[in-house]
Amino acid sequence: MIVAVKTNSKKKLFIRIASLLAVVVMFVFYYFYMSNEFTSKQDTDANEKIQAINKNAKLEKSKKLERIIYREIETAVDLIDQRNILNVKIISNRALIVVDPDTNLDALKVRYGSMALIKKGIKDIKIAIDLKYIIESKYNEK
């Protein structure tokens, strides 16, 4: 037969209080650690959202500019007459249009004036339309 005698010693009471205190301290440290992790996660999520918004705004701006340029070149091609066009390129902030040498450019001269630089050659006529001012006026208009 085994007999166990329970005594209320101060040593056991001290060990229980110390272990309970250690558990409480661990929970406090865990709480602060998790709150820091949560705030850092929220900050990174907010930064990612801001970057996504900036990226979308940049894409929208580029699409809008592309549409403006496309419509302006389409207008210029319609003024010249599409049958006379040999080549259309965009180089930096100018639209370069190459047309047949016997093309009537009066409508283009009236529309663009000094923004259209015209160089006549034997084989073709090269027209450089400055898009910078056109884009600025149309972009600010909308």
Tab-separated table of C-alpha atoms in Angstrom:
chain	number	residue	atom	x	y	z
A	1	MET	CA	0.000	0.000	0.000
A	2	ILE	CA	1.232	3.472	-0.985
A	3	VAL	CA	0.536	6.340	1.277
A	4	ALA	CA	0.993	9.896	0.035
A	5	VAL	CA	1.146	12.725	2.470
A	6	LYS	CA	0.250	16.146	1.187
A	7	THR	CA	1.866	19.009	2.899
A	8	ASN	CA	1.448	22.666	2.256
A	9	SER	CA	4.998	23.726	2.003
A	10	LYS	CA	6.118	27.219	1.056
A	11	LYS	CA	8.418	25.796	-1.604
A	12	LYS	CA	5.536	24.270	-3.621
A	13	LEU	CA	3.490	27.457	-3.282
A	14	PHE	CA	6.439	29.530	-4.519
A	15	ILE	CA	6.902	27.212	-7.537
A	16	ARG	CA	3.207	27.453	-8.440
A	17	ILE	CA	3.210	31.267	-8.202
A	18	ALA	CA	6.417	31.484	-10.262
A	19	SER	CA	5.055	29.158	-12.964
A	20	LEU	CA	1.763	31.087	-13.085
A	21	LEU	CA	3.687	34.361	-13.337
A	22	ALA	CA	5.847	32.919	-16.138
A	23	VAL	CA	2.740	31.857	-18.063
A	24	VAL	CA	1.206	35.336	-17.674
A	25	VAL	CA	4.430	37.010	-18.846
A	26	MET	CA	4.579	34.688	-21.873
A	27	PHE	CA	0.994	35.578	-22.825
A	28	VAL	CA	1.732	39.315	-22.488
A	29	PHE	CA	4.808	39.043	-24.726
A	30	TYR	CA	2.861	36.929	-27.237
A	31	TYR	CA	0.071	39.530	-27.312
A	32	PHE	CA	2.487	42.381	-28.080
A	33	TYR	CA	4.329	40.286	-30.678
A	34	MET	CA	1.098	39.394	-32.497
A	35	SER	CA	-0.159	43.000	-32.378
A	36	ASN	CA	3.120	44.151	-34.009
A	37	GLU	CA	2.793	41.442	-36.668
A	38	PHE	CA	-0.802	42.470	-37.368
A	39	THR	CA	0.052	46.170	-37.751
A	40	SER	CA	2.996	45.393	-40.042
A	41	LYS	CA	0.754	43.168	-42.172
A	42	GLN	CA	-1.823	45.957	-42.396
A	43	ASP	CA	0.896	48.421	-43.442
A	44	THR	CA	2.160	46.112	-46.192
A	45	ASP	CA	-1.393	45.515	-47.412
A	46	ALA	CA	-2.033	49.254	-47.493
A	47	ASN	CA	1.210	49.831	-49.423
A	48	GLU	CA	0.273	47.109	-51.923
A	49	LYS	CA	-3.151	48.700	-52.432
A	50	ILE	CA	-1.588	52.114	-53.000
A	51	GLN	CA	0.846	50.636	-55.523
A	52	ALA	CA	-2.000	48.856	-57.322
A	53	ILE	CA	-4.002	52.087	-57.474
A	54	ASN	CA	-0.986	53.973	-58.837
A	55	LYS	CA	-0.383	51.256	-61.415
A	56	ASN	CA	-4.025	51.334	-62.525
A	57	ALA	CA	-3.951	55.122	-62.770
A	58	LYS	CA	-0.795	54.947	-64.873
A	59	LEU	CA	-2.385	52.337	-67.164
A	60	GLU	CA	-5.514	54.459	-67.549
A	61	LYS	CA	-3.416	57.499	-68.403
A	62	SER	CA	-1.417	55.576	-71.004
A	63	LYS	CA	-4.593	54.151	-72.560
A	64	LYS	CA	-6.128	57.606	-72.720
A	65	LEU	CA	-3.012	59.032	-74.378
A	66	GLU	CA	-2.924	56.121	-76.821
A	67	ARG	CA	-6.544	56.738	-77.794
A	68	ILE	CA	-5.864	60.464	-78.317
A	69	ILE	CA	-2.843	59.753	-80.534
A	70	TYR	CA	-4.697	57.089	-82.501
A	71	ARG	CA	-7.667	59.381	-83.171
A	72	GLU	CA	-5.425	62.254	-84.199
A	73	ILE	CA	-3.476	60.108	-86.677
A	74	GLU	CA	-6.751	58.693	-87.967
A	75	THR	CA	-7.983	62.252	-88.574
A	76	ALA	CA	-4.775	63.157	-90.414
A	77	VAL	CA	-5.041	60.042	-92.594
A	78	ASP	CA	-8.666	60.877	-93.404
A	79	LEU	CA	-7.679	64.425	-94.394
A	80	ILE	CA	-4.950	63.173	-96.738
A	81	ASP	CA	-7.007	60.286	-98.142
A	82	GLN	CA	-6.065	56.785	-97.151
A	83	ARG	CA	-5.207	55.659	-100.680
A	84	ASN	CA	-2.261	58.058	-100.811
A	85	ILE	CA	-0.625	56.906	-97.541
A	86	LEU	CA	2.546	54.840	-97.846
A	87	ASN	CA	3.653	54.627	-94.216
A	88	VAL	CA	2.736	55.953	-90.757
A	89	LYS	CA	5.141	55.926	-87.794
A	90	ILE	CA	5.325	57.537	-84.393
A	91	ILE	CA	8.786	58.771	-83.499
A	92	SER	CA	9.170	60.365	-80.047
A	93	ASN	CA	6.519	63.120	-79.977
A	94	ARG	CA	5.899	63.309	-83.720
A	95	ALA	CA	3.776	61.342	-86.154
A	96	LEU	CA	5.659	60.699	-89.400
A	97	ILE	CA	3.402	60.134	-92.403
A	98	VAL	CA	4.828	59.234	-95.811
A	99	VAL	CA	2.521	59.869	-98.786
A	100	ASP	CA	2.602	59.773	-102.600
A	101	PRO	CA	4.251	62.766	-104.312
A	102	ASP	CA	1.036	63.926	-106.032
A	103	THR	CA	-1.117	64.117	-102.883
A	104	ASN	CA	-3.195	67.195	-102.069
A	105	LEU	CA	-2.137	68.433	-98.615
A	106	ASP	CA	-4.277	71.572	-98.368
A	107	ALA	CA	-6.693	70.107	-95.780
A	108	LEU	CA	-3.782	68.943	-93.642
A	109	LYS	CA	-2.123	72.377	-93.834
A	110	VAL	CA	-5.348	74.060	-92.753
A	111	ARG	CA	-5.893	71.680	-89.801
A	112	TYR	CA	-2.361	71.571	-88.382
A	113	GLY	CA	-0.731	74.729	-89.727
A	114	SER	CA	2.798	75.094	-88.401
A	115	MET	CA	2.579	71.887	-86.352
A	116	ALA	CA	2.892	69.890	-89.595
A	117	LEU	CA	6.357	69.948	-91.111
A	118	ILE	CA	6.280	68.941	-94.787
A	119	LYS	CA	9.283	67.769	-96.798
A	120	LYS	CA	8.728	67.106	-100.485
A	121	GLY	CA	10.952	64.654	-102.305
A	122	ILE	CA	10.971	63.052	-105.739
A	123	LYS	CA	9.606	59.691	-104.584
A	124	ASP	CA	7.398	60.787	-101.706
A	125	ILE	CA	6.272	63.538	-99.338
A	126	LYS	CA	7.115	63.248	-95.645
A	127	ILE	CA	4.888	64.932	-93.103
A	128	ALA	CA	5.866	65.236	-89.427
A	129	ILE	CA	3.003	66.265	-87.168
A	130	ASP	CA	3.972	67.484	-83.696
A	131	LEU	CA	1.732	65.590	-81.257
A	132	LYS	CA	2.904	67.292	-78.072
A	133	TYR	CA	0.561	70.285	-78.218
A	134	ILE	CA	-2.318	68.227	-79.569
A	135	ILE	CA	-2.033	65.736	-76.710
A	136	GLU	CA	-1.754	68.491	-74.109
A	137	SER	CA	-4.841	70.266	-75.356
A	138	LYS	CA	-6.954	67.102	-75.723
A	139	TYR	CA	-5.765	65.558	-72.429
A	140	ASN	CA	-6.493	68.693	-70.422
A	141	GLU	CA	-9.842	69.033	-72.177
A	142	LYS	CA	-11.213	65.722	-70.848
